[in-house]
CSV table of C-alpha atoms in Angstrom, one decimal:
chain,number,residue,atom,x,y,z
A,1,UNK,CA,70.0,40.7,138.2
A,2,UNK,CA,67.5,44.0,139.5
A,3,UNK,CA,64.9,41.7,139.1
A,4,UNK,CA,65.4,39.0,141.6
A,5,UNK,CA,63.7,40.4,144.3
A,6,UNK,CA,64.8,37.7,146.6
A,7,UNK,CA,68.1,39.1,149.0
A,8,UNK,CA,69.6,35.8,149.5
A,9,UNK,CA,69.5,34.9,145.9
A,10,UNK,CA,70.5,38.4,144.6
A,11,UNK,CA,73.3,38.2,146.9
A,12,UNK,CA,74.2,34.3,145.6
A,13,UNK,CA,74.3,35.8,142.2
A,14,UNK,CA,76.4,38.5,142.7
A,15,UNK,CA,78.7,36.7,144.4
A,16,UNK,CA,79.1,34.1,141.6
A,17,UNK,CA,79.8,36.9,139.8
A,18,UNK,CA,82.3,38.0,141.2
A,19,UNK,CA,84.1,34.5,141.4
A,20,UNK,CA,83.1,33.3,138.2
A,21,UNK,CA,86.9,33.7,137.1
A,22,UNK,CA,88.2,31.9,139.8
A,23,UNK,CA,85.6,29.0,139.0
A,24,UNK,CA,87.6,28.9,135.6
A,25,UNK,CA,90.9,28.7,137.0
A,26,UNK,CA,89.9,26.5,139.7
A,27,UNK,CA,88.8,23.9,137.2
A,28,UNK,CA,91.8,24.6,134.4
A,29,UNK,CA,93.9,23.6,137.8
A,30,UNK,CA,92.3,20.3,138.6
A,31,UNK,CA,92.4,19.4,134.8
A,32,UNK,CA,96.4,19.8,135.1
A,33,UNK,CA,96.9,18.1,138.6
A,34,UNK,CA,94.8,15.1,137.4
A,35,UNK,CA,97.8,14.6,134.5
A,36,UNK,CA,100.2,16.3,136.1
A,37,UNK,CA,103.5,13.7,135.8
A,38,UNK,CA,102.0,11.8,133.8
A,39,UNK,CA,103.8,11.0,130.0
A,40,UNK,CA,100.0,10.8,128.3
A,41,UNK,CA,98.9,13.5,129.8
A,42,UNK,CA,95.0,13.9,128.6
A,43,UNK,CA,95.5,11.2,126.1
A,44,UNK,CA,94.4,9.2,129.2
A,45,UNK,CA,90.5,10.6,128.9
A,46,UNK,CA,90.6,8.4,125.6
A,47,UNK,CA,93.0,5.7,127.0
A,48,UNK,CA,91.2,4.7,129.8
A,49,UNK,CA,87.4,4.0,129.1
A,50,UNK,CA,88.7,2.1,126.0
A,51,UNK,CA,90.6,-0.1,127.7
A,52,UNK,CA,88.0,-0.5,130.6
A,53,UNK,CA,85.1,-1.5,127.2
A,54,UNK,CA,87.8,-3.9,125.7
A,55,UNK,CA,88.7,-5.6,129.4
A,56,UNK,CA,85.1,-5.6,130.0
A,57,UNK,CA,83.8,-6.9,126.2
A,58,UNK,CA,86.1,-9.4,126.9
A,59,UNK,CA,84.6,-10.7,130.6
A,60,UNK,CA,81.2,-10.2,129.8
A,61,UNK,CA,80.9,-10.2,126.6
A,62,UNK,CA,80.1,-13.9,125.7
A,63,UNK,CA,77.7,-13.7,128.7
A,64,UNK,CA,75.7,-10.7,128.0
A,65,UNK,CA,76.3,-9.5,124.4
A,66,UNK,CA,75.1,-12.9,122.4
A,67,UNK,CA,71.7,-11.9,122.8
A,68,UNK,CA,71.0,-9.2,119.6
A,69,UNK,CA,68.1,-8.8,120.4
A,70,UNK,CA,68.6,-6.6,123.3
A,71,UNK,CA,72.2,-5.1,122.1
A,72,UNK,CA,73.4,-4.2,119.0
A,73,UNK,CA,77.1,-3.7,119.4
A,74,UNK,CA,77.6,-5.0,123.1
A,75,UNK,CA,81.3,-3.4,123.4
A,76,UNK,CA,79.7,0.4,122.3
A,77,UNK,CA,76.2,-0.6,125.0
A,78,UNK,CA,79.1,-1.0,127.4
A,79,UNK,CA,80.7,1.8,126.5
A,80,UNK,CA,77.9,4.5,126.8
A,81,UNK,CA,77.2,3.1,130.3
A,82,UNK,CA,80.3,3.2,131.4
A,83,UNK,CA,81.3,6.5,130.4
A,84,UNK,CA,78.2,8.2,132.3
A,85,UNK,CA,78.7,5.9,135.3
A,86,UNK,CA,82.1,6.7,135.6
A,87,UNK,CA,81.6,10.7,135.3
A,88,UNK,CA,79.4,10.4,138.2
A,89,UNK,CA,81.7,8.4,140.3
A,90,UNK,CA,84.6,10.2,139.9
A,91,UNK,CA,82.7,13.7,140.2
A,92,UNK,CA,81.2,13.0,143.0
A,93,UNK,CA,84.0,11.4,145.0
A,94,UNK,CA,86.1,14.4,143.6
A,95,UNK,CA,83.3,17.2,145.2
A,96,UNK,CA,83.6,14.7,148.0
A,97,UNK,CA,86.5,15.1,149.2
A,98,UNK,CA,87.2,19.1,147.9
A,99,UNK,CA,87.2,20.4,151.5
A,100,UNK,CA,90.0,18.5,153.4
A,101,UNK,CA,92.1,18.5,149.9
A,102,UNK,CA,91.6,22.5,150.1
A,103,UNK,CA,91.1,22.8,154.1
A,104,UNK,CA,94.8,24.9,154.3
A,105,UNK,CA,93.6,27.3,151.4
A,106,UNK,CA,89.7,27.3,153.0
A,107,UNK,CA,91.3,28.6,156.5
A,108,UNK,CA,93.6,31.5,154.8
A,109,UNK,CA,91.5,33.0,152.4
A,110,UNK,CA,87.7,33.4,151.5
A,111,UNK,CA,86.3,32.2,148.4
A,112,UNK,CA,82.8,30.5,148.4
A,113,UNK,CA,83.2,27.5,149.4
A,114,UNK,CA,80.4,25.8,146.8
A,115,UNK,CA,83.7,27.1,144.3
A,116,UNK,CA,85.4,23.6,145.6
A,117,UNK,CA,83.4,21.0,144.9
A,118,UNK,CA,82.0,22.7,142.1
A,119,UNK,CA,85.5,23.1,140.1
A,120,UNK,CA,86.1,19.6,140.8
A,121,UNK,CA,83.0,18.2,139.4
A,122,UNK,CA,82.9,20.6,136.3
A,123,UNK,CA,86.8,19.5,135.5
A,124,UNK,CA,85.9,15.9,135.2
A,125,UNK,CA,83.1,17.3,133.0
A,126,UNK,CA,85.3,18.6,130.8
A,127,UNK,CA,87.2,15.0,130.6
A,128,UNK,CA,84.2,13.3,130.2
A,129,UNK,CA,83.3,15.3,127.1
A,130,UNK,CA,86.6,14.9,126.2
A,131,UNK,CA,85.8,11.0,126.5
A,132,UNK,CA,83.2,11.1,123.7
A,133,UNK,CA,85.4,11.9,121.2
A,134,UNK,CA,86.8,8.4,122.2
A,135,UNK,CA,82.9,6.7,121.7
A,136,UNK,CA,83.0,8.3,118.3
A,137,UNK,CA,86.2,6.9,117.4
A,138,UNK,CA,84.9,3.4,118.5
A,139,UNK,CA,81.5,3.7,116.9
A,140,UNK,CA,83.1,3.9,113.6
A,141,UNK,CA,85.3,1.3,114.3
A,142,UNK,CA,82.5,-0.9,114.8
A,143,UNK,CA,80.8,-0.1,112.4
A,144,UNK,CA,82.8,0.0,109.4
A,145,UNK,CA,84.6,-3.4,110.8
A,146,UNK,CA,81.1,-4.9,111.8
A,147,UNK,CA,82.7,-6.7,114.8
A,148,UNK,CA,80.2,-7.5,117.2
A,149,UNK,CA,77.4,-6.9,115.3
A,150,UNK,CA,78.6,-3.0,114.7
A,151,UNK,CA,77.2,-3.2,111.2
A,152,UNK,CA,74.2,-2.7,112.7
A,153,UNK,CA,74.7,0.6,114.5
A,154,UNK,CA,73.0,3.4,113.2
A,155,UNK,CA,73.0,7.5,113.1
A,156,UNK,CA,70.9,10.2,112.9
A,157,UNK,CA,69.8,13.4,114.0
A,158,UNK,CA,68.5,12.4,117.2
A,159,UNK,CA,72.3,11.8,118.0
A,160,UNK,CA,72.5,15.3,118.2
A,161,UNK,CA,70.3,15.4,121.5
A,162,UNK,CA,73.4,13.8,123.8
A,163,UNK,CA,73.8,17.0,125.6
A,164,UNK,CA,70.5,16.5,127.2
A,165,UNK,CA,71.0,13.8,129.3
A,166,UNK,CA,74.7,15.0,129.9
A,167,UNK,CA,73.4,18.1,131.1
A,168,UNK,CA,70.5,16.4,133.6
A,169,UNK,CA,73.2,14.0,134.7
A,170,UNK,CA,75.9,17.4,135.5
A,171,UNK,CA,72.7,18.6,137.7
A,172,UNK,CA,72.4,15.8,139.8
A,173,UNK,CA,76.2,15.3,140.1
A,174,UNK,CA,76.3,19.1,141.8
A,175,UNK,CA,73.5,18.4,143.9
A,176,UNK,CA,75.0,15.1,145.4
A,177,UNK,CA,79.0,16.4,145.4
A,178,UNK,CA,77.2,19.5,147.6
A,179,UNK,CA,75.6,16.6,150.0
A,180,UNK,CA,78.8,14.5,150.2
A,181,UNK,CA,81.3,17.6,150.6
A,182,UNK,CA,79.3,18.7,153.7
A,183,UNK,CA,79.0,15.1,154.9
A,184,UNK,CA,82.5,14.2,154.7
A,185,UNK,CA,83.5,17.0,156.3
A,186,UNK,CA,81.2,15.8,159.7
A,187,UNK,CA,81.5,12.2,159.3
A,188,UNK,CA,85.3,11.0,157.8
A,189,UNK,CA,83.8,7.2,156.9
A,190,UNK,CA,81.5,8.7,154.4
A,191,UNK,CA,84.4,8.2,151.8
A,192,UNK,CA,84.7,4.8,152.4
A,193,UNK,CA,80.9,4.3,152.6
A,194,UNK,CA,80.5,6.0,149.3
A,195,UNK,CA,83.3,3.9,147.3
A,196,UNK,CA,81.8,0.7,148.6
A,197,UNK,CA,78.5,2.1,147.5
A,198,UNK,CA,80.1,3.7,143.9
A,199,UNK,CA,80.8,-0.7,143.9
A,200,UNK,CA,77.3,-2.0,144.3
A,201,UNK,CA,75.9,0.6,142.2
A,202,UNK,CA,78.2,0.0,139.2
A,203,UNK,CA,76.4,-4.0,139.5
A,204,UNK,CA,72.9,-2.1,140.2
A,205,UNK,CA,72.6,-0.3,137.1
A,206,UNK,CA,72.4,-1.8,133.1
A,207,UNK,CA,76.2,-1.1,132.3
A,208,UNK,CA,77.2,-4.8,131.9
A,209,UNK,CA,74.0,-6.3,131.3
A,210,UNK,CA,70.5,-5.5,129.3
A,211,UNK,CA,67.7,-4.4,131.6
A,212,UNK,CA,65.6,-7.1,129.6
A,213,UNK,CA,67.5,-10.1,130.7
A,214,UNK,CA,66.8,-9.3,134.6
A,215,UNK,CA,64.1,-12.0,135.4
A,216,UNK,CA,62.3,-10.9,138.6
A,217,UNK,CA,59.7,-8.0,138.9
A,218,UNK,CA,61.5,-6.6,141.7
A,219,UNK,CA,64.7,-6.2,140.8
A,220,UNK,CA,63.6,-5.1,137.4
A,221,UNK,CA,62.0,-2.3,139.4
A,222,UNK,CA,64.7,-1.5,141.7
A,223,UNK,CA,67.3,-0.9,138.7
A,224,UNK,CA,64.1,1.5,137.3
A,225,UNK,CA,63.5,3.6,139.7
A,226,UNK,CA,67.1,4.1,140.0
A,227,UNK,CA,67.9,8.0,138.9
A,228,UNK,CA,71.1,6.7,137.1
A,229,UNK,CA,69.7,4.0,135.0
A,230,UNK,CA,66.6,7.0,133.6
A,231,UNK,CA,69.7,9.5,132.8
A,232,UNK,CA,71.6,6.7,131.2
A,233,UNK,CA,68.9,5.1,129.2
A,234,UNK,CA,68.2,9.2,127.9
A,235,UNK,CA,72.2,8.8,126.9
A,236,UNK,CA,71.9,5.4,125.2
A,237,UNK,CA,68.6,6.3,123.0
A,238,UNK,CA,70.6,9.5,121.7
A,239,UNK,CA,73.9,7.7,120.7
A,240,UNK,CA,73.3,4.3,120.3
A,241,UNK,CA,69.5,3.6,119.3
A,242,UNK,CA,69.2,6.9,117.8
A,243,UNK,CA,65.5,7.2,118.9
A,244,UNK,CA,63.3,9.8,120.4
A,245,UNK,CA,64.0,10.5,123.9
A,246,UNK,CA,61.2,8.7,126.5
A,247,UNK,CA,59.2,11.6,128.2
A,248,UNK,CA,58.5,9.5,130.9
A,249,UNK,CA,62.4,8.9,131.6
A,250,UNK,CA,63.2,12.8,130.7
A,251,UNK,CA,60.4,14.0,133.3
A,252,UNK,CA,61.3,11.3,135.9
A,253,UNK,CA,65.4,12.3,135.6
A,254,UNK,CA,65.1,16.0,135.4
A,255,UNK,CA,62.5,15.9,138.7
A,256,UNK,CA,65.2,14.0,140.3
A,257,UNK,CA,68.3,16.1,139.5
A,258,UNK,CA,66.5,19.7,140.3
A,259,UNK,CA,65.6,17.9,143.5
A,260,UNK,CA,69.1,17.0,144.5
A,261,UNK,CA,70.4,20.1,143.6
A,262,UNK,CA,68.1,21.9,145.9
A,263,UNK,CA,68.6,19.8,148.6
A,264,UNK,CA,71.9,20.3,148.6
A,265,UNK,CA,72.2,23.5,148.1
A,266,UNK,CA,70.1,23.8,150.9
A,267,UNK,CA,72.4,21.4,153.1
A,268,UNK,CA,75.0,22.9,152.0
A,269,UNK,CA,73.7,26.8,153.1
A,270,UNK,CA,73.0,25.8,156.2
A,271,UNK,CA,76.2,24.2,156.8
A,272,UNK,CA,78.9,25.9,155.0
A,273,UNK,CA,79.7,28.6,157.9
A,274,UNK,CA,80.4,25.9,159.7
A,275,UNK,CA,82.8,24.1,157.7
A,276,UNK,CA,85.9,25.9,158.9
A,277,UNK,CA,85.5,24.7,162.1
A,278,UNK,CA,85.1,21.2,161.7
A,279,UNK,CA,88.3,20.9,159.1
């Protein structure tokens, strides 16, 4: 910590320091409000993407899970996709709206405000790896039953490398829930904005479909040059095709998620001594 010459990031440092308890707590609260009343309780992290894969096998699953070639076990493809997609969606609509759900806390005592958004977004971390334990459970479903073509899933030690992409994916995630908190907190139709635009993406992005059956250049290089579909093709090679990571992919997604979290920890700087006032 005597070595960071620079004031403004000694002082960020020692700060989070300081409040690196109450991070804790803040996220061991969110984690009991999200099941709080609730008869499952957490059972729900395992509940829910399993019955979104098997609702989802069964719409698409004639459509875009025939083809072998492309997909292995369509139900697990769907699966890895939709467990990264929907850790980013729900993170970043949880750091989204952490300042008017905390605005009567915010205007009574200080904490660092970054604490907010932050907790938020590193509890439904905690579900999502949670939420894995689920994907094993349905991997060896799969491929012991040989359903779907499981029989032909495979495992080995590059498997082992999931916490890469999960990792890249948790920086970007903090870099946009900075952008949206401080957005939302101006501009009140940002929420809606962003759940129409959580929508589109969800149909942007391979989840429901191979890359390789999109026909035209264009779109093909839309969905590519999408920061989501580089982190989630990282995810998919680990866990499903058990292959070495693309460098390509891993330089493109971690350029993208350091420079989101800059940016908005830069937006966020220059706007959070403002917040108060605008709540």
């Amino acid at each position: 910590m005597d070595k960071i010459k620079n004031p403004e990031l000694r002082h960020f440092f020692e700060v989070f320091r300081k409040y690196r308890n109450l991070l804790g707590e803040l996220t061991r609260k969110n984690i009991k409000l999200k099941y709080r009343d609730s008869w499952l309780g957490i059972f729900w992290s395992f509940l829910q993407p399993l019955l979104n894969m098997i609702v989802l096998s069964v719409v698409f699953g004639n459509i875009f899970g025939s083809n072998r070639q492309h997909i292995v076990c369509y139900p697990v493809y769907l699966f890895t996709g939709r467990l990264m997609f929907e850790f980013f969606t729900s993170s970043s609509k949880r750091a989204l709206a952490s300042f008017r759900s905390n605005a009567p806390i915010i205007k009574k005592v200080y904490v660092p405000k970054y604490m907010y958004p932050l907790s938020g977004i590193l509890s439904n971390f905690v579900t999502f790896a949670i939420s894995l334990l689920c994907y094993i459970c349905v991997w060896i479903f799969f491929k012991v039953s040989g359903v779907s073509g499981g029989s032909g899933l495979t495992m080995n030690g590059y498997a082992l490398l999931f916490f890469v992409p999960m990792a890249i994916l948790l920086v970007f995630v903090i870099g946009v829930g900075l952008i949206l908190s401080v957005l939302q907190v101006y501009f009140r139709d940002v929420e809606y904005i962003w759940d129409v635009f959580c929508t589109l993406l969800f149909y942007m992005i391979p989840i429901i479909y191979p890359l390789q059956q999109i026909k035209g250049d264009w779109t093909s290089f839309l969905i590519k040059v999408n920061p989501l579909y580089s982190m989630l093709e990282l995810f998919r090679q680990c866990v499903l095709y058990c292959q070495p990571m693309s460098w390509k992919l891993l330089a493109y997604a971690t350029a993208w998620a350091v420079g989101t979290l800059i940016v908005g920890v830069f937006i966020f700087n220059k706007k959070s001594d403002d917040l108060i006032f605008h709540l």
